[in-house]
mmCIF file of C-alpha atoms in Angstrom:
data_model
loop_
_atom_site.group_PDB
_atom_site.id
_atom_site.type_symbol
_atom_site.label_atom_id
_atom_site.label_comp_id
_atom_site.label_asym_id
_atom_site.label_seq_id
_atom_site.Cartn_x
_atom_site.Cartn_y
_atom_site.Cartn_z
ATOM 1 C CA MET N 1125 -66.345 15.907 -24.404
ATOM 2 C CA THR N 1126 -67.063 18.777 -26.607
ATOM 3 C CA LYS N 1127 -71.092 18.608 -28.618
ATOM 4 C CA GLN N 1128 -71.361 17.359 -31.709
ATOM 5 C CA THR N 1129 -73.868 18.938 -34.413
ATOM 6 C CA ALA N 1130 -72.208 16.585 -37.421
ATOM 7 C CA GLY N 1131 -75.753 15.100 -37.018
ATOM 8 C CA ARG N 1132 -77.767 18.678 -37.341
ATOM 9 C CA ASP N 1133 -74.806 20.263 -40.213
ATOM 10 C CA GLN N 1134 -75.269 17.550 -42.382
ATOM 11 C CA LEU N 1135 -78.535 16.436 -41.952
ATOM 12 C CA GLY N 1136 -80.514 18.606 -39.581
ATOM 13 C CA ASP N 1137 -82.920 19.145 -43.077
ATOM 14 C CA PHE N 1138 -83.405 16.412 -44.600
ATOM 15 C CA ALA N 1139 -83.134 13.824 -41.982
ATOM 16 C CA PRO N 1140 -84.175 15.912 -38.653
ATOM 17 C CA LYS N 1141 -85.057 13.146 -36.574
ATOM 18 C CA PHE N 1142 -81.908 11.144 -36.787
ATOM 19 C CA ALA N 1143 -79.434 14.265 -36.694
ATOM 20 C CA GLU N 1144 -81.348 14.487 -33.065
ATOM 21 C CA LEU N 1145 -80.622 11.111 -32.447
ATOM 22 C CA ASN N 1146 -77.200 11.201 -33.989
ATOM 23 C CA ASP N 1147 -76.217 14.783 -31.552
ATOM 24 C CA ASP N 1148 -78.432 14.178 -29.268
ATOM 25 C CA ILE N 1149 -79.007 10.636 -28.056
ATOM 26 C CA LEU N 1150 -75.515 8.593 -29.348
ATOM 27 C CA PHE N 1151 -72.835 11.380 -28.804
ATOM 28 C CA GLY N 1152 -74.241 13.323 -25.943
ATOM 29 C CA GLU N 1153 -75.877 10.295 -23.717
ATOM 30 C CA VAL N 1154 -73.380 7.688 -24.725
ATOM 31 C CA TRP N 1155 -69.941 9.813 -25.353
ATOM 32 C CA SER N 1156 -70.416 11.245 -22.693
ATOM 33 C CA ARG N 1157 -70.620 8.209 -19.792
ATOM 34 C CA GLU N 1158 -67.557 9.049 -19.483
ATOM 35 C CA THR N 1159 -67.068 6.978 -15.701
ATOM 36 C CA GLU N 1160 -69.061 3.799 -17.093
ATOM 37 C CA LEU N 1161 -66.117 4.214 -20.249
ATOM 38 C CA SER N 1162 -64.142 6.301 -20.967
ATOM 39 C CA ALA N 1163 -64.268 8.398 -24.546
ATOM 40 C CA ARG N 1164 -61.020 7.571 -25.507
ATOM 41 C CA ASP N 1165 -61.704 2.945 -25.152
ATOM 42 C CA ARG N 1166 -64.869 4.320 -26.514
ATOM 43 C CA SER N 1167 -62.580 5.514 -29.298
ATOM 44 C CA MET N 1168 -61.037 2.211 -29.673
ATOM 45 C CA ILE N 1169 -63.838 -0.147 -29.479
ATOM 46 C CA THR N 1170 -65.652 1.990 -32.255
ATOM 47 C CA CYS N 1171 -62.345 2.101 -34.733
ATOM 48 C CA ALA N 1172 -62.445 -1.817 -33.883
ATOM 49 C CA SER N 1173 -65.803 -1.842 -35.145
ATOM 50 C CA LEU N 1174 -65.610 0.136 -38.343
ATOM 51 C CA LEU N 1175 -62.542 -1.347 -39.379
ATOM 52 C CA THR N 1176 -64.145 -4.706 -39.043
ATOM 53 C CA GLN N 1177 -66.409 -3.320 -40.626
ATOM 54 C CA GLY N 1178 -64.882 -1.270 -43.666
ATOM 55 C CA ALA N 1179 -66.570 1.540 -42.860
ATOM 56 C CA PRO N 1180 -66.208 4.567 -44.214
ATOM 57 C CA GLN N 1181 -66.829 6.445 -40.547
ATOM 58 C CA LEU N 1182 -63.010 5.314 -39.805
ATOM 59 C CA GLU N 1183 -61.526 8.311 -40.617
ATOM 60 C CA ALA N 1184 -63.632 10.964 -38.982
ATOM 61 C CA HIS N 1185 -63.396 8.405 -35.798
ATOM 62 C CA MET N 1186 -59.218 8.052 -36.363
ATOM 63 C CA LYS N 1187 -59.168 11.458 -35.395
ATOM 64 C CA ILE N 1188 -61.482 12.150 -32.207
ATOM 65 C CA ALA N 1189 -59.745 8.317 -31.361
ATOM 66 C CA HIS N 1190 -56.860 10.732 -32.101
ATOM 67 C CA GLN N 1191 -57.493 13.288 -29.831
ATOM 68 C CA ASN N 1192 -58.972 11.573 -27.080
ATOM 69 C CA GLY N 1193 -55.491 10.301 -27.019
ATOM 70 C CA VAL N 1194 -55.487 6.862 -28.680
ATOM 71 C CA THR N 1195 -51.752 6.965 -29.996
ATOM 72 C CA LYS N 1196 -50.140 5.797 -32.403
ATOM 73 C CA GLU N 1197 -48.698 2.780 -31.196
ATOM 74 C CA GLU N 1198 -52.031 1.664 -30.072
ATOM 75 C CA MET N 1199 -53.738 1.670 -32.850
ATOM 76 C CA ILE N 1200 -51.468 0.200 -35.047
ATOM 77 C CA GLU N 1201 -52.081 -2.435 -32.571
ATOM 78 C CA LEU N 1202 -55.176 -2.153 -33.223
ATOM 79 C CA ILE N 1203 -54.919 -2.310 -36.698
ATOM 80 C CA THR N 1204 -52.427 -5.555 -36.857
ATOM 81 C CA HIS N 1205 -54.276 -7.392 -34.001
ATOM 82 C CA LEU N 1206 -57.314 -7.031 -36.297
ATOM 83 C CA ALA N 1207 -56.309 -8.118 -39.703
ATOM 84 C CA PHE N 1208 -56.463 -11.572 -38.715
ATOM 85 C CA TYR N 1209 -59.979 -11.208 -37.952
ATOM 86 C CA THR N 1210 -61.416 -8.817 -40.041
ATOM 87 C CA GLY N 1211 -59.321 -9.065 -43.254
ATOM 88 C CA TRP N 1212 -55.883 -8.747 -44.613
ATOM 89 C CA PRO N 1213 -57.218 -5.407 -47.520
ATOM 90 C CA LYS N 1214 -58.621 -3.708 -44.737
ATOM 91 C CA ALA N 1215 -56.093 -3.515 -42.672
ATOM 92 C CA TRP N 1216 -54.027 -2.181 -44.891
ATOM 93 C CA SER N 1217 -56.482 0.420 -45.612
ATOM 94 C CA ALA N 1218 -56.396 1.066 -42.341
ATOM 95 C CA PHE N 1219 -53.127 1.364 -41.552
ATOM 96 C CA GLY N 1220 -53.642 3.681 -45.405
ATOM 97 C CA LEU N 1221 -55.108 6.699 -42.473
ATOM 98 C CA ALA N 1222 -53.762 5.469 -39.743
ATOM 99 C CA LYS N 1223 -50.311 7.040 -41.188
ATOM 100 C CA GLU N 1224 -52.431 10.323 -42.792
ATOM 101 C CA ILE N 1225 -53.994 11.000 -39.008
ATOM 102 C CA PHE N 1226 -50.613 10.436 -36.442
#
């Protein structure tokens, strides 16, 4: 997994502690625990969670998922499955992102 610096890049001067927690703890320690759960699987779980929330971070995490080996078919299935649990409009929005990314 590549070292994450988005927190420091975007918020380092404004919210340095939050940036540190984002980069060092969330992405540095939690995401690096690949013997417990692969980066690919973490990406699937994260995309599912963000999709259900309608969170704008879904786009960035879909790109990470693609880099972590999630296939177009898997992302389509994830969105289709969740459409019935999270809502049709969120699924439509997620498909728009997936078409651009995959």
